[in-house]
Tab-separated table of C-alpha atoms in Angstrom:
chain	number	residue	atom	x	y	z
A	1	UNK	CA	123.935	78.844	90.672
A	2	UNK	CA	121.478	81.839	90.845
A	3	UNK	CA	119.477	82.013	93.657
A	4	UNK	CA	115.712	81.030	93.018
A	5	UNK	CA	113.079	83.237	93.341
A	6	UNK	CA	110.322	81.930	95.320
A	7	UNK	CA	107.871	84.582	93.897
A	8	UNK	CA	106.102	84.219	90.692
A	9	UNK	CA	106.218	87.048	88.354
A	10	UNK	CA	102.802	87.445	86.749
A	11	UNK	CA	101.983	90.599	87.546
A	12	UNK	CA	97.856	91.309	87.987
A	13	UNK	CA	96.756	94.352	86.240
A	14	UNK	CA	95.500	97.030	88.930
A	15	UNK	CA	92.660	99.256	88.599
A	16	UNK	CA	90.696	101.683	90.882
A	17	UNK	CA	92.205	104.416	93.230
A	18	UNK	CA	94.058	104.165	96.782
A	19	UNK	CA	94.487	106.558	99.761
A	20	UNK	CA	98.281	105.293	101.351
A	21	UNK	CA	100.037	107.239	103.992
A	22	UNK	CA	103.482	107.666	103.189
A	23	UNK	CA	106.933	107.097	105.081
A	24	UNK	CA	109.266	110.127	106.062
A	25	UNK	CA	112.456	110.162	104.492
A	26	UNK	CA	114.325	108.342	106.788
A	27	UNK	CA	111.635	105.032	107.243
A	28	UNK	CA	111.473	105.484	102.955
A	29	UNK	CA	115.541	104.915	102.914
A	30	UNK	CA	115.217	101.951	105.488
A	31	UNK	CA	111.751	100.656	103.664
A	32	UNK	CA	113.945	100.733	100.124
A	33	UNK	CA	116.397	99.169	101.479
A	34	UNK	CA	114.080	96.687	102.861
A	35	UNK	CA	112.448	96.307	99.261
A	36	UNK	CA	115.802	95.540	97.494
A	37	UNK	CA	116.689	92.855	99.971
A	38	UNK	CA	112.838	91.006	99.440
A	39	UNK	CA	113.204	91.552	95.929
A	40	UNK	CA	116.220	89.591	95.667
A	41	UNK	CA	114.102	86.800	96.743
A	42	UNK	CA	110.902	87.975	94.735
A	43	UNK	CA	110.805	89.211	91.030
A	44	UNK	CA	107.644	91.154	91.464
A	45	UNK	CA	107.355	95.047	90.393
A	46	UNK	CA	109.146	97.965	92.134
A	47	UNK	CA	106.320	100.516	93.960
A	48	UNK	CA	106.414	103.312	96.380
A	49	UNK	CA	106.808	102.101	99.695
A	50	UNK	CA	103.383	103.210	101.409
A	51	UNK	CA	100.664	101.789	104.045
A	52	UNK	CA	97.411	101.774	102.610
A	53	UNK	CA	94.643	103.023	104.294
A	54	UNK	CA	91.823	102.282	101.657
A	55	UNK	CA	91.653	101.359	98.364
A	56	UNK	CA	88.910	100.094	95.762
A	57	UNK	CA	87.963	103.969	94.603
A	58	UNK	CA	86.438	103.334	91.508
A	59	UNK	CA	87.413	107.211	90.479
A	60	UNK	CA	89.864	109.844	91.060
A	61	UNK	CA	86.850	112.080	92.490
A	62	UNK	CA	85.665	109.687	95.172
A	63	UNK	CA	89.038	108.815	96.263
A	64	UNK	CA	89.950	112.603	96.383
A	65	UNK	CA	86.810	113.593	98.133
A	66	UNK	CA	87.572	110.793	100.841
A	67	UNK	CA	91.305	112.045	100.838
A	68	UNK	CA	90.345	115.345	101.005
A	69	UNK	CA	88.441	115.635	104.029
A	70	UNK	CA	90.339	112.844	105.844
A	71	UNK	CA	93.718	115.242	105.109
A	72	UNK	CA	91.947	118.186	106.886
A	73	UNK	CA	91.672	115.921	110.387
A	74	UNK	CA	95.405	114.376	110.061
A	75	UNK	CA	97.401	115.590	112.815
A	76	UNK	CA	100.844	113.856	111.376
A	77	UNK	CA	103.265	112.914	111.481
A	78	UNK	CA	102.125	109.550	112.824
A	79	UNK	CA	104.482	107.160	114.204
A	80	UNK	CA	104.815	103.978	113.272
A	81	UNK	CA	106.616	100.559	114.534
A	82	UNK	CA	107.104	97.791	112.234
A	83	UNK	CA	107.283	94.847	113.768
A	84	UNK	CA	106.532	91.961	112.094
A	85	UNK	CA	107.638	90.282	108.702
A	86	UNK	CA	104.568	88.252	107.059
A	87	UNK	CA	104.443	86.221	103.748
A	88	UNK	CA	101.295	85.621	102.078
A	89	UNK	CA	100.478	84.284	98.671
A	90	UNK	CA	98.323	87.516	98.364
A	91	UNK	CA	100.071	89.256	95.243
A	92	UNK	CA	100.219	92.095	96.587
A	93	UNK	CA	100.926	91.431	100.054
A	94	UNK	CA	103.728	88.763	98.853
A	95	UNK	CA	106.234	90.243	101.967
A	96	UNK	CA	105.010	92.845	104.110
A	97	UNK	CA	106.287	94.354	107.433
A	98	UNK	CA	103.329	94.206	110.127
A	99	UNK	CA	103.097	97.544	112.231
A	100	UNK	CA	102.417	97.391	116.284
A	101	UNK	CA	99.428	98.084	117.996
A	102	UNK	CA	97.983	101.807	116.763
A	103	UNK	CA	95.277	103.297	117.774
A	104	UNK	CA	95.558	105.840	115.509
A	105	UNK	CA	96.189	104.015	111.975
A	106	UNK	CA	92.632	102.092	113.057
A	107	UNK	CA	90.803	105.517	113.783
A	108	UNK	CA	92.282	106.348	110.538
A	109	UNK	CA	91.136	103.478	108.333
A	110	UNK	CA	87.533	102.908	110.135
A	111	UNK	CA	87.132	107.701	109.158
A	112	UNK	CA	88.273	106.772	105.449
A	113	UNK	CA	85.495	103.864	105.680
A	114	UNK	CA	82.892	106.306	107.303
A	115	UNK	CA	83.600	108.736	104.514
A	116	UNK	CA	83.942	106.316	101.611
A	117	UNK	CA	79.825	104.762	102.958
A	118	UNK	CA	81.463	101.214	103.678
A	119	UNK	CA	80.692	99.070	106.097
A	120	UNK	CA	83.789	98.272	108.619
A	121	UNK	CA	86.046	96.173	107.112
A	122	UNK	CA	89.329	93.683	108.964
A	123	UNK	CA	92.447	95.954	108.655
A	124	UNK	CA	96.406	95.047	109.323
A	125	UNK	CA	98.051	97.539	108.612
A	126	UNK	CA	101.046	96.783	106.835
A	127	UNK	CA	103.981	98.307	104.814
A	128	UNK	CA	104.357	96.223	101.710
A	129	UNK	CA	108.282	95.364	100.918
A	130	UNK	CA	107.828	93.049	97.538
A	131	UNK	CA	104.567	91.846	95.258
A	132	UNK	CA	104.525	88.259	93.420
A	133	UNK	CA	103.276	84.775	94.564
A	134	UNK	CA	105.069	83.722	97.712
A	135	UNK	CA	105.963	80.097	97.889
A	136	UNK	CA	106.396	78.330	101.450
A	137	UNK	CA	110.246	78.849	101.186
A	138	UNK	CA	110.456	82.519	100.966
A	139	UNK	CA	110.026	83.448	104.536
A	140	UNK	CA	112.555	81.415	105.678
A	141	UNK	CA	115.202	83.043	102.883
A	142	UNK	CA	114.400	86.791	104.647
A	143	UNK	CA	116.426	86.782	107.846
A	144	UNK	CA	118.115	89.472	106.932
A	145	UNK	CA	114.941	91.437	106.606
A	146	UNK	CA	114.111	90.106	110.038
A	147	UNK	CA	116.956	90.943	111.740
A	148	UNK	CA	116.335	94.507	111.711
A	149	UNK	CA	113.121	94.366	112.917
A	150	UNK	CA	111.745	96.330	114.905
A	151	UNK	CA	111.569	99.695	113.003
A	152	UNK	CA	110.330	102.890	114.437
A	153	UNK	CA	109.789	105.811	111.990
A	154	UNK	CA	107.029	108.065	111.208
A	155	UNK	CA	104.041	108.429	108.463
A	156	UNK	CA	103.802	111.856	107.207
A	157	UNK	CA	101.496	112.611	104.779
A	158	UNK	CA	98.702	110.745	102.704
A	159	UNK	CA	98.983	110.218	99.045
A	160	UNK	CA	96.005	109.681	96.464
A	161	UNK	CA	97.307	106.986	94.162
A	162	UNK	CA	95.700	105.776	90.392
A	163	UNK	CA	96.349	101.807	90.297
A	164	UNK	CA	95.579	101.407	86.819
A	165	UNK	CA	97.648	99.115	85.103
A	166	UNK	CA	101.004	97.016	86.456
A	167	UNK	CA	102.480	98.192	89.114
A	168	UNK	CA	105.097	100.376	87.239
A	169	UNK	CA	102.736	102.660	85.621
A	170	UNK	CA	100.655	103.689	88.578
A	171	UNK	CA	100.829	107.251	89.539
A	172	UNK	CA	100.382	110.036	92.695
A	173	UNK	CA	97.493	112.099	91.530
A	174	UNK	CA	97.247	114.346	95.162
A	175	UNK	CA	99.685	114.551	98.052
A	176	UNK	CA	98.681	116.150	101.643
C-alpha cells in the first residue's frame, strides 16, 4: 500500500514580501535532499530552501529598503548548525530543522525589526524542509531526517522574496 501522507495538501495563498538568508551550495544540496525525504511524508509545495529573517512586507519597496540597508552590514557568510527537527501544524512550518544557539541570526532578525519600525518580536530560527498540515504521526515517520542531524553549513547571502500566491509561483525579486 502507498505510504500515507500525514500532511494535508491545501495550500494557503501567500501574500506580502520576505527577507530569507539563503544556504551555500553545499547546505542547499543537503537541505534538498532533506526536503525530498519530508516530502515523501508531506504533499505540500516545493520552495527554496531559506531561513527567514522577516516577512509580512506589504511591498516590494519596504522589503527592499529593509533588505537593502541590512545587506550593507552583513558580514557573511554566516554559519549555521541545524540541530533540531520540529513538527508543527503551522502550514508553513509543517517540518522544519531548528538551528543552535546564534548570536548572530538574533542580531540579525531584531536590525531587520529596527529597520522595518516593529516592535521585537519571538524568533526560532528555522530552515523549513516541507509545508502542509502536520498530523501527530509525522514526526515519528522522519528518522531518517533525524539521523543526520546535526548539520553545519553556512548562510551566504539574503534574498528579497514576493510571496504572492501558492508556494510555486513565488519569486526572488533582489539577491545580496
Amino acid at each position: 500500500t502507498p505510504p500515507v501522507n500525514a500532511c494535508a495538501s491545501q495550500s494557503p495563498v501567500g501574500h506580502g514580501y520576505a527577507i530569507w538568508l539563503m544556504p551555500d551550495a553545499g547546505l542547499r544540496t543537503c537541505c534538498l535532499q532533506l526536503m525530498e525525504a519530508a516530502g515523501a511524508h508531506c504533499d505540500g509545495p516545493h520552495f527554496a530552501p531559506h531561513l527567514t529573517v522577516l516577512s509580512g512586507f506589504q511591498t516590494p519597496d519596504e522589503a527592499l529598503r529593509v533588505a537593502l540597508t541590512m545587506s550593507e552590514g552583513f558580514t557573511g557568510p554566516l554559519p549555521v548548525r541545524l540541530t533540531g527537527l520540529a513538527c508543527s501544524e503551522h502550514y508553513f512550518q509543517a517540518v522544519t530543522l531548528r538551528t543552535g544557539p546564534c548570536a548572530a541570526l538574533r542580531d540579525l532578525r531584531a536590525r531587520a525589526e529596527r529597520l522595518a519600525h516593529r516592535p521585537p518580536g519571538a524568533y526560532s530560527p528555522h530552515l523549513s524542509l516541507a509545508y502542509g498540515r502536520a498530523t501527530s504521526a509525522l514526526e515519528s515517520q522522519l528518522g531518517e531526517i533525524r539521523s543526520r542531524l546535526p548539520l553545519d553549513g553556512t548562510l551566504d547571502r539574503l534574498e528579497t522574496w514576493q510571496l504572492v500566491g501558492h508556494a510555486h509561483q513565488w519569486a526572488r525579486i533582489d539577491a545580496r
